[in-house]
Coordinates of C-alpha atoms in Angstrom, one line a residue:
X1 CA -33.1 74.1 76.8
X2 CA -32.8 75.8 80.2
X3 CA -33.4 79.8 80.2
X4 CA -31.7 82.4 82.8
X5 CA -34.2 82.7 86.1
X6 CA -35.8 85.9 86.7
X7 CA -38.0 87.6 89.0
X8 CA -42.2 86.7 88.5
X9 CA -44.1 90.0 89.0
X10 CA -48.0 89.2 89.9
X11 CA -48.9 92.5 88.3
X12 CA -47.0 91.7 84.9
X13 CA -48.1 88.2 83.9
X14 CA -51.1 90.0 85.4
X15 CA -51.5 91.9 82.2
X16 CA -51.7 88.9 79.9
X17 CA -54.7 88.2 78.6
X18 CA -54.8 84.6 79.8
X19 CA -54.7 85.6 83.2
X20 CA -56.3 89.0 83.4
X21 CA -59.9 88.2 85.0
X22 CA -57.6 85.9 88.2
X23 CA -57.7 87.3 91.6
X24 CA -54.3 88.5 93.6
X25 CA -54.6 85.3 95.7
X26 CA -54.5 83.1 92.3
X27 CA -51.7 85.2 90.8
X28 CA -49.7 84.9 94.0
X29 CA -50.3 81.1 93.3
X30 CA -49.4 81.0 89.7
X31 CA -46.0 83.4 90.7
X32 CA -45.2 80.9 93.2
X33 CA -45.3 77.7 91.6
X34 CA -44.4 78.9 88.1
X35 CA -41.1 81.0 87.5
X36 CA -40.1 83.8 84.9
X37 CA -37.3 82.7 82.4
X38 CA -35.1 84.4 79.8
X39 CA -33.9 82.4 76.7
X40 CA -31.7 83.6 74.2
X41 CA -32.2 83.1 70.6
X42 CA -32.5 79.1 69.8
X43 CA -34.4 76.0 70.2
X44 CA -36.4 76.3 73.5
X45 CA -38.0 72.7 73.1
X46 CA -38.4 70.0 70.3
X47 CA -41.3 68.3 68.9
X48 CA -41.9 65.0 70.1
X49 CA -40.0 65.3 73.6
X50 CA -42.4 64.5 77.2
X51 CA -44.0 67.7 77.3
X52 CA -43.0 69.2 80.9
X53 CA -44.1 72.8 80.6
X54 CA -46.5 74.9 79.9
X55 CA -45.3 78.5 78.2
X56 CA -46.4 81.7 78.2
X57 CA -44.5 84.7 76.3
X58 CA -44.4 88.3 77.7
X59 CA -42.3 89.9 75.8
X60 CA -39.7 89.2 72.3
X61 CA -40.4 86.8 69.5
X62 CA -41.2 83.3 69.2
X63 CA -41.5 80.4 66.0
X64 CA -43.3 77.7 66.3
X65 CA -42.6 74.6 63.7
X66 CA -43.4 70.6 62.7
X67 CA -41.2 68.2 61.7
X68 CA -42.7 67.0 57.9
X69 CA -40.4 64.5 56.4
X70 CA -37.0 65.4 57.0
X71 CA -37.6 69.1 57.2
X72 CA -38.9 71.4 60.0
X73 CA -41.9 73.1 58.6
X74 CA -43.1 76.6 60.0
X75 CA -46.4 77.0 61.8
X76 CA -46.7 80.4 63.2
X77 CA -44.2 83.4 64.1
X78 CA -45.5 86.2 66.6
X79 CA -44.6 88.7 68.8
X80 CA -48.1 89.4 70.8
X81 CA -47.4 89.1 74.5
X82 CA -49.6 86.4 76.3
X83 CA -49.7 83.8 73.4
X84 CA -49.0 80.7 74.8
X85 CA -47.5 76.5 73.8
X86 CA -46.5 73.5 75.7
X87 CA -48.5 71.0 77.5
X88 CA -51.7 72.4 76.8
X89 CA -53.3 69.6 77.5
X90 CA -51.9 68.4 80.8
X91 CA -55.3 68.6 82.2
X92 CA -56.1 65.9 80.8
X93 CA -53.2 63.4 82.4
X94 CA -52.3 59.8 81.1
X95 CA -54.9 59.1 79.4
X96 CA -53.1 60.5 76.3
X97 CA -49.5 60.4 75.6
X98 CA -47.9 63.8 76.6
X99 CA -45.5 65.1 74.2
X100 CA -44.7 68.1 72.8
X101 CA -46.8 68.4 69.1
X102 CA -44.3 71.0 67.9
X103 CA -41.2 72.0 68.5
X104 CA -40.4 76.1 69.3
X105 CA -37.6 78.2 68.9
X106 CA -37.1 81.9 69.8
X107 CA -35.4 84.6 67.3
X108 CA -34.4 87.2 69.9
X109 CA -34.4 87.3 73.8
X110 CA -37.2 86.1 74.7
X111 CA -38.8 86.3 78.2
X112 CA -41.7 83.3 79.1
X113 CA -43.7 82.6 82.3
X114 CA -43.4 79.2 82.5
X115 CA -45.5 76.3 84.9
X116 CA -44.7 72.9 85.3
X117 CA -47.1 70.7 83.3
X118 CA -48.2 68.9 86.5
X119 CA -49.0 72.0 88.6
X120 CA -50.8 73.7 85.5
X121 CA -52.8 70.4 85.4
X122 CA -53.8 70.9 89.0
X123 CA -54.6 74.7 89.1
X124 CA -57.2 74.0 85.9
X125 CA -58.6 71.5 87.6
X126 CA -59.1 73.6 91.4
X127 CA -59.8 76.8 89.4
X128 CA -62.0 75.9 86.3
X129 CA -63.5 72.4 86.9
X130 CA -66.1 72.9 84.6
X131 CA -64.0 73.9 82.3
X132 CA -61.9 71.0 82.3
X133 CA -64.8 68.6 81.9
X134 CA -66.2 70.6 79.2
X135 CA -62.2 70.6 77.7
X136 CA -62.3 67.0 77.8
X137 CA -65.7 66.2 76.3
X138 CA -64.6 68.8 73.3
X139 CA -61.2 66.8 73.1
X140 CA -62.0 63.3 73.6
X141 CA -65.7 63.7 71.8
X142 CA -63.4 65.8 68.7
X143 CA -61.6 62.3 68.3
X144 CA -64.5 60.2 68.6
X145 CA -66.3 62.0 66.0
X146 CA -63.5 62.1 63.7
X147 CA -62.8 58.4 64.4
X148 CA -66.7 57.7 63.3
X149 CA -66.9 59.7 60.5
X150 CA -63.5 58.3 59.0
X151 CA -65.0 54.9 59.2
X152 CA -67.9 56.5 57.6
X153 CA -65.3 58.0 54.3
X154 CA -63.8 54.7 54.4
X155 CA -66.9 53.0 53.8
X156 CA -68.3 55.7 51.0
X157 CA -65.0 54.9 49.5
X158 CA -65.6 51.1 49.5
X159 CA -69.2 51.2 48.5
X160 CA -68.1 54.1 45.7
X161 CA -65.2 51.2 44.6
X162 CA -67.4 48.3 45.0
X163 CA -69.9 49.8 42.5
X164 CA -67.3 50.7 40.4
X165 CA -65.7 47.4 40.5
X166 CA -69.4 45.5 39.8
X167 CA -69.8 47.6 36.7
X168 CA -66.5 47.0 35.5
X169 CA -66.4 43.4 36.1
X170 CA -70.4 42.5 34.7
X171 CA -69.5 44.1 31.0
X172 CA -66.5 41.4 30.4
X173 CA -68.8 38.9 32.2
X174 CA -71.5 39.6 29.9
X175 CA -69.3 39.6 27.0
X176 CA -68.3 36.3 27.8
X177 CA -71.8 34.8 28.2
X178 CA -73.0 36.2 25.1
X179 CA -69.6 35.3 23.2
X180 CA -70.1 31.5 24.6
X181 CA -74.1 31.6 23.7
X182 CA -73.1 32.8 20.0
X183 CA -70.2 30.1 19.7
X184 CA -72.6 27.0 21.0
X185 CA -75.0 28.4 17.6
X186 CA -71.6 28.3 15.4
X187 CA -70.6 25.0 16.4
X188 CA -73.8 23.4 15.8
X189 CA -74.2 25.1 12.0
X190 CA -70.1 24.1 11.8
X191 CA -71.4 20.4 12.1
X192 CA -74.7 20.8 10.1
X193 CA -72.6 22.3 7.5
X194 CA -69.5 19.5 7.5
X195 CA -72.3 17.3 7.2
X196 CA -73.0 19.0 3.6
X197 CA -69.6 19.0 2.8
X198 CA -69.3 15.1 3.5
X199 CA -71.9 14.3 1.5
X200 CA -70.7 16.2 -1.4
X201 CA -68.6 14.3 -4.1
X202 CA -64.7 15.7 -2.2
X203 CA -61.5 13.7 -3.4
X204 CA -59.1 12.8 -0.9
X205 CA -56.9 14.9 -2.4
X206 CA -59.9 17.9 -1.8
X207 CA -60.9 17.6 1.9
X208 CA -57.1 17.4 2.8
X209 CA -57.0 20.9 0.6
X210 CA -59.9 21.9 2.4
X211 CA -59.1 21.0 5.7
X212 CA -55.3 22.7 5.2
X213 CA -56.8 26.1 4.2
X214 CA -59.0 25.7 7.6
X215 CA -56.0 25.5 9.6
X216 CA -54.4 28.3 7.8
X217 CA -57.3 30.3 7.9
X218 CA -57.7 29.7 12.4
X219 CA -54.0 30.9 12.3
X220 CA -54.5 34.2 10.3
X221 CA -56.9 35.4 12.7
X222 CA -54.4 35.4 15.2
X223 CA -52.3 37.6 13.5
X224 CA -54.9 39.5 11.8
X225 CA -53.3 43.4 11.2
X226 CA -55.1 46.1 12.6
X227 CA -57.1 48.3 9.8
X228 CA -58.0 51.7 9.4
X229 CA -61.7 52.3 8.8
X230 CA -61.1 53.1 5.4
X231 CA -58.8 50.4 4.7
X232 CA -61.6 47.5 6.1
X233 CA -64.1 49.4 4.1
X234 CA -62.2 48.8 0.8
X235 CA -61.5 45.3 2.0
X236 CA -65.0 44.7 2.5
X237 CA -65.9 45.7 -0.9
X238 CA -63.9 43.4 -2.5
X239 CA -64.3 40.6 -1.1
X240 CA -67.9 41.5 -1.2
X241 CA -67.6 41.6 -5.4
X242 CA -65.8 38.3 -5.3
X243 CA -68.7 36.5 -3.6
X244 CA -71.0 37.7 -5.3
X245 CA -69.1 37.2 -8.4
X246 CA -69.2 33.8 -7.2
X247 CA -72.5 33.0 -6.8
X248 CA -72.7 33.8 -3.2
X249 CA -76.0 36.4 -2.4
X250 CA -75.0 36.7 1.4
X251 CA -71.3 37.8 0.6
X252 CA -72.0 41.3 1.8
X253 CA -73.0 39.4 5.6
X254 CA -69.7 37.2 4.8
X255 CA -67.2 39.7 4.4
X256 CA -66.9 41.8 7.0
X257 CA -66.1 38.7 9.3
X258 CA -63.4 37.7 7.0
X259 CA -61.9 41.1 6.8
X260 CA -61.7 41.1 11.1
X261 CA -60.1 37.7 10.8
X262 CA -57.4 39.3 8.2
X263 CA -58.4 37.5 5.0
X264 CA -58.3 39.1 1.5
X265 CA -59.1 38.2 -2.3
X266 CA -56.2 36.3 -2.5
X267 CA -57.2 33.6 0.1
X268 CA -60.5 33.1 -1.6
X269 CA -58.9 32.2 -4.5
X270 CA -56.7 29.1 -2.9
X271 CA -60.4 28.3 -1.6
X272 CA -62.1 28.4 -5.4
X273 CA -58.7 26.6 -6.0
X274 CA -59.0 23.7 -3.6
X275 CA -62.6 22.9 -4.2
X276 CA -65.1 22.2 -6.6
X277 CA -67.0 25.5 -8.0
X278 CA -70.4 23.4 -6.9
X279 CA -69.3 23.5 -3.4
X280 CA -67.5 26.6 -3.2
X281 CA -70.4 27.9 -1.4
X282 CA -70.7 25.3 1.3
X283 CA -66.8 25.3 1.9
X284 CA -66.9 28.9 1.9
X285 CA -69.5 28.3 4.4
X286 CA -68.2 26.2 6.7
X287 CA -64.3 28.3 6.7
X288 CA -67.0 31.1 7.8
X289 CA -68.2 29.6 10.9
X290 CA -64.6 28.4 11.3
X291 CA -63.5 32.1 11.5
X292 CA -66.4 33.1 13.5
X293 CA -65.6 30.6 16.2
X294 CA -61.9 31.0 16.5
X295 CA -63.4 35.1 16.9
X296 CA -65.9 34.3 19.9
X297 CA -62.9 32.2 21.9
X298 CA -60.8 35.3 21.0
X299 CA -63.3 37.0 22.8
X300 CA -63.9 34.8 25.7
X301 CA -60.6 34.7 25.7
X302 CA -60.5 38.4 26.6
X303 CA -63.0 38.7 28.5
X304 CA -62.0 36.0 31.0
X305 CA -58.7 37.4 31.2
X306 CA -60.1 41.0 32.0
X307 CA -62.3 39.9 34.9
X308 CA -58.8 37.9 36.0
X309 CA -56.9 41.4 35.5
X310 CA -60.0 43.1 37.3
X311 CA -59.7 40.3 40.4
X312 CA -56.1 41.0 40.6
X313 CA -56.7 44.4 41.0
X314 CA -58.9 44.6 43.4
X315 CA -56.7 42.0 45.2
X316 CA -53.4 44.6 45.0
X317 CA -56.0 47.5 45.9
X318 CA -56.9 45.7 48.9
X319 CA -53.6 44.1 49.8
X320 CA -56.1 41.4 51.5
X321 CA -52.9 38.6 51.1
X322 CA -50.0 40.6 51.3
X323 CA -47.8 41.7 54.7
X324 CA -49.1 45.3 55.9
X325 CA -45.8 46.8 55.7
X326 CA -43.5 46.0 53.0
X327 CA -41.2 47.6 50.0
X328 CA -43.5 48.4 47.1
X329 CA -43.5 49.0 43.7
X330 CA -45.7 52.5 43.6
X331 CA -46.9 52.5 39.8
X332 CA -48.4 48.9 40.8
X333 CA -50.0 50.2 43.4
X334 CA -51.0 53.5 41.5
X335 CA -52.3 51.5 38.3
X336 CA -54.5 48.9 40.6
X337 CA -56.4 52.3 41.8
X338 CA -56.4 53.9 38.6
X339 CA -58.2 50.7 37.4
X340 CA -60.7 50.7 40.5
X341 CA -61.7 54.2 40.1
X342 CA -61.8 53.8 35.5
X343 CA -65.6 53.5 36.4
X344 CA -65.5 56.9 38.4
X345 CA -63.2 58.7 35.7
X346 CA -65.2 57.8 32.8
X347 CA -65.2 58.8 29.3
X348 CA -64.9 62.3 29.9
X349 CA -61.8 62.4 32.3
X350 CA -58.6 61.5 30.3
X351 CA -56.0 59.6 32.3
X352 CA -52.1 60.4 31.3
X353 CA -49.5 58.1 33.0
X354 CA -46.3 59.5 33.4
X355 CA -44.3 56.9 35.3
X356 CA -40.3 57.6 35.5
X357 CA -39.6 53.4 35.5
X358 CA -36.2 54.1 37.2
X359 CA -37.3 55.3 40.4
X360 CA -36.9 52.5 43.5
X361 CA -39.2 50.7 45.3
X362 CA -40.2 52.1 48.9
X363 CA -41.2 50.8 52.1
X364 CA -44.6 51.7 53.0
X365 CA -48.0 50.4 53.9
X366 CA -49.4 50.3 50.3
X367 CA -52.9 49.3 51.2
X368 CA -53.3 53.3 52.9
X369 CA -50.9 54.6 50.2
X370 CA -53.9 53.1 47.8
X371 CA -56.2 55.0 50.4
X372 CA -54.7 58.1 49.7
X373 CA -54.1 57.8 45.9
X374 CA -57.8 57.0 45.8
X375 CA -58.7 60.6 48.0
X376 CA -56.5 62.7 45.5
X377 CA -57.8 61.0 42.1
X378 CA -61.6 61.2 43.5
X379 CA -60.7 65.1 44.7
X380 CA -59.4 65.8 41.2
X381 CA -62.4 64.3 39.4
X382 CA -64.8 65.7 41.0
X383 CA -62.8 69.3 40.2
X384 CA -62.9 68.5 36.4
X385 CA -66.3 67.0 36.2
X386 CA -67.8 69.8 38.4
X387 CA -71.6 69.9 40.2
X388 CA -73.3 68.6 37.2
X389 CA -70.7 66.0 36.2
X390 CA -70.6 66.6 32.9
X391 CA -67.5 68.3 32.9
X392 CA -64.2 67.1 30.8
X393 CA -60.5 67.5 31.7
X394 CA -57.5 65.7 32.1
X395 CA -55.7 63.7 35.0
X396 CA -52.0 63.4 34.5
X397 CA -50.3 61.1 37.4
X398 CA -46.8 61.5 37.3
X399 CA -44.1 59.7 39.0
X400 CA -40.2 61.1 39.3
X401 CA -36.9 61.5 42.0
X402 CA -37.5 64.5 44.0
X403 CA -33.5 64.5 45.5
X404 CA -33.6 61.8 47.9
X405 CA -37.2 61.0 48.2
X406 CA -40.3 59.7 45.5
X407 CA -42.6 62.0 43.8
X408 CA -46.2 61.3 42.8
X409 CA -48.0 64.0 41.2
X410 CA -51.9 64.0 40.9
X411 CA -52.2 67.2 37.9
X412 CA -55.8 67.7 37.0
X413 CA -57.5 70.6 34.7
X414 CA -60.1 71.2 37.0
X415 CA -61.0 74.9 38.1
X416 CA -58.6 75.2 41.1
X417 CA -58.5 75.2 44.8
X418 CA -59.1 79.5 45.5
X419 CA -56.5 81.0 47.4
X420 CA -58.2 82.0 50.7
X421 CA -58.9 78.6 51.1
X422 CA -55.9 76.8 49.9
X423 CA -54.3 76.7 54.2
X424 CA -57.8 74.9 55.0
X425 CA -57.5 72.2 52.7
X426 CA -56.0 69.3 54.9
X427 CA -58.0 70.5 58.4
X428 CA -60.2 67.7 59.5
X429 CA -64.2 68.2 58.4
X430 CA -63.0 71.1 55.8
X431 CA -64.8 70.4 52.5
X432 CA -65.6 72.4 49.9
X433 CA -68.1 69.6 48.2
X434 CA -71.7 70.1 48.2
X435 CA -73.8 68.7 51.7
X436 CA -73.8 65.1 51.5
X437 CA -71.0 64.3 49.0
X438 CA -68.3 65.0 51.3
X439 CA -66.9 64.8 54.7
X440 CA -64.4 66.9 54.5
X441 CA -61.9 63.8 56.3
X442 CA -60.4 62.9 52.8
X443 CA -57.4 65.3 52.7
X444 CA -57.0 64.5 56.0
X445 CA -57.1 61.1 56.1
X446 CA -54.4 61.4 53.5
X447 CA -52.2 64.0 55.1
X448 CA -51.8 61.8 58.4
X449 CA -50.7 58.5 56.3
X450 CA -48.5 60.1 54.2
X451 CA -47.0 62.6 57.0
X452 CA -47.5 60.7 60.2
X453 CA -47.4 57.1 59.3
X454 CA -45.1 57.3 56.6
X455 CA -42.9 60.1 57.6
X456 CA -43.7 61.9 53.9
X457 CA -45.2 65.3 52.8
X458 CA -48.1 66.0 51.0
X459 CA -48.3 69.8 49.3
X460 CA -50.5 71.6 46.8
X461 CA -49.8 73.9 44.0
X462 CA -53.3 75.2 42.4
X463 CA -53.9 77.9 39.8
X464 CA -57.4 77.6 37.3
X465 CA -56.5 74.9 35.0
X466 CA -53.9 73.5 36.8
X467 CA -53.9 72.1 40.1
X468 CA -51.4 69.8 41.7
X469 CA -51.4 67.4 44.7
X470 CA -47.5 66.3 45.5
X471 CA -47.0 63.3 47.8
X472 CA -43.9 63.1 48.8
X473 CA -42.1 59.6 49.7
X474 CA -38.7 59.0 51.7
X475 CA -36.5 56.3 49.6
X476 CA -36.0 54.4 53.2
X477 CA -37.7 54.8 56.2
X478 CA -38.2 53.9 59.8
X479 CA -39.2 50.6 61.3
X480 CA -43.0 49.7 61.2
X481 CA -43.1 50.2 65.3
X482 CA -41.0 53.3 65.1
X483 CA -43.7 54.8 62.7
X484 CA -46.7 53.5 65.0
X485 CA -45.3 55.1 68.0
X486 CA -44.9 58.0 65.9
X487 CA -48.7 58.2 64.9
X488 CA -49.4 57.5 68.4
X489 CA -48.3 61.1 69.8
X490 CA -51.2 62.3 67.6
X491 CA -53.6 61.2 69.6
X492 CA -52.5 63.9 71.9
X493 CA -53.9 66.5 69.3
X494 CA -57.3 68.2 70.0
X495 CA -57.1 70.1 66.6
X496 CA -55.2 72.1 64.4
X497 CA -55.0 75.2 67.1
X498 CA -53.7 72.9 69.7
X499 CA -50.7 72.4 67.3
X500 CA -50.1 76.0 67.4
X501 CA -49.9 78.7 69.4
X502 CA -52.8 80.1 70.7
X503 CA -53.9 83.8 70.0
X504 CA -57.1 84.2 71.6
X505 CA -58.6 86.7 74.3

């Protein structure tokens, strides 16, 4: 948007602070190749377009805003003469992309001095070489640092998961060495002790009985009911009583194996029934180890499948085989992490899953989207736990429609995010951990794949007790190169005050 032409006065621009310590000579300059304009209330450029011009306001009113999602957020709103916007950094030239990082609007008649991006270039650098260089090193050595110590969070993150992820995956792996070291020792007293049994005096009629009332017995474990502590204590007992009643001193060892595998009085009376009452004992026996085997493959059984569960996991966390950018399935990708971090959230953190099923799949790049549901659950853990980690608390993750775009919630009970501080939260390096356990780039990190790469937005709600992180998803979204060229003008941003307009002396 054009604005009306009016007459540049050295003495007035004179007066703003960004150009009060310049000599006549230098004003003259500016006066002649900038010009004065006038623009009436509106849109005076847009975020994202080349970025021509660089802006300084004399006098009126002037809103500065970014485009989040599919709404233009505002930044700042000011009326102090001399604050200034544009191509701020035009000194720098091509080797960053030169848009405009925000787009401005004016509320009332506003009047700006206004220099072509190229000649502003040019005067910083014959006016204030050292200046620039010292600009540039800030600028370029800003994004280096922040590029290093991303890696660096990305790293912490990976070692933090990989720990997590060995711990998780050695206790089914011990389960199921120890379950296949206890079933080799049942299977070798199974044999000694049909051995016995075929030594014994058995009809036909008897080891058929017998051999029935095993297979009956390896199919009630399977479908053996869950008990109440009381409930397998009194089944204990009586089965206990029965044994002993029937000549067997080790029933009290005996029964609480058959009461896991489901069995009750009733079946040891088809056993007394089916044998002999002189090898009751031995066929009792040997249905024992039967029970205790079929238990220890149960067990292998599970444990083999949890490491497999665990491997998947870490294979969906990772999205190592998958393509980069893809339509997703968010409470997939959201229970892979939640089972990655179950090492970091412990006994003391209780995880509530409240998934609305209905909701679509989105396009996205799930393995950042895992990046940043990883950030927010380690953030909120850390809140509940607190410096000592002893703390308790729960994490609710919550999924829902949110009109025409996908909600996931991160609720935990942790002790809140304090008001002065709650506008500081996403600003690179800003952390409120202690020194050492945290760079301050996770919120961050978060806020430019969600916002940036994914076209999203991320807010916070916190009060003591209840503090919310809401990510924000759009239902469709652009192509994968539109979004990259997106995150690409980025690179043009120094910091968070080169997004907005500049109030300094």
């Amino acid at each position: 948007m054009s604005g009306q032409l009016m007459p540049c006065s050295p003495h007035e621009i004179g007066t703003l602070f960004l150009f009060e310590k310049l000599e006549p000579a230098q004003m003259g300059r500016l006066c002649a190749a900038g010009r004065v304009e006038l623009f009436q209330p509106g849109p005076v450029y847009t975020e994202g377009d080349p970025a021509t011009c660089f802006f300084v306001m004399i006098e009126g009113t002037v809103v500065l805003s970014r485009r989040v999602g599919g709404d233009d957020v505002e930044v700042t709103r000011t009326s102090q003469p001399g604050v200034y916007a544009g191509a701020m950094q035009a000194y720098i030239g091509d080797r960053v992309r030169q848009v405009y990082n925000n787009s401005m609007r004016v509320t009332e008649p506003t009047r700006f001095f206004v220099l072509p991006a190229d000649t502003f270039a040019e005067i910083m650098q014959d006016w204030f070489p050292m200046a620039v260089h010292l600009l540039e090193g800030l600028f370029f050595g800003s994004k280096s640092t922040q590029a290093a110590i991303g890696q660096r969070e990305r790293l912490l993150a990976l070692g933090s998961l990989s720990a997590g992820l060995t711990h998780e995956l050695n206790n089914p792996a011990a389960a199921a060495v120890r379950a296949t070291s206890t079933l080799r020792e049942r299977v070798a007293k199974m044999r000694h002790k049909l051995a016995i049994i075929a030594e014994s005096p058995f009809s036909r009629e008897q080891l058929a009985g017998l051999i029935e009332i095993q297979e009956r017995t390896a199919e009630r474990v399977a479908k053996a009911p869950a008990l109440s502590p009381l409930e397998a204590s009194d089944r204990e007992d009586a089965l206990s009583d029965w044994l002993d009643d029937h000549g067997m001193e080790n029933g009290w060892q005996l029964a609480p194996t058959f009461v896991q595998a489901g069995l009750d009085v009733d079946w040891l009376e088809q056993v007394a029934a089916a044998v002999d009452e002189e090898i009751l004992p031995n066929a009792v026996g040997w249905l024992n180890y039967t029970i205790e085997t079929e238990l220890l493959m149960y067990e292998i059984e599970d444990s083999t499948t949890r490491i497999s569960n665990l491997v998947d996991a870490a294979k969906q966390y990772s999205q190592l085989d998958r393509a980069p950018y893809r339509v997703v399935d968010v409470h997939e990708l959201l229970d892979s992490t939640l089972l990655m971090l179950s090492a970091k959230t412990g006994q003391n953190i209780e995880v509530v899953k409240e998934y609305d099923r209905t909701v679509p799949p989105v396009p996205a790049y799930p393995a950042e989207l895992n990046q940043v549901w990883t950030n927010l659950i380690d953030n909120a853990v850390c809140a509940m736990k607190g410096e000592d980690g002893g703390g308790r608390g729960t994490l609710t993750v919550r999924t829902a429609l949110d009109h025409d775009q996908l909600l996931v919630e991160f609720r935990d009970t942790g002790s809140g995010i304090a008001p002065e501080i709650k506008g500081r939260i996403f600003d690179p390096f800003f952390t409120t951990k202690p020194v050492g356990q945290g760079t301050g780039l996770g919120l961050d990190i978060s806020w430019r794949i969600v916002v940036n790469k994914h076209h999203g937005t991320m807010r916070v709600e916190s009060v003591p007790g209840d503090t919310r992180f809401q990510v924000l998803l759009p239902l469709t979204a652009e192509t994968p190169e539109a979004s990259e060229a997106s995150e690409a003008s980025e690179a043009s941003e120094a910091s968070e005050a080169s997004e907005t307009i500049v109030e300094t002396v």
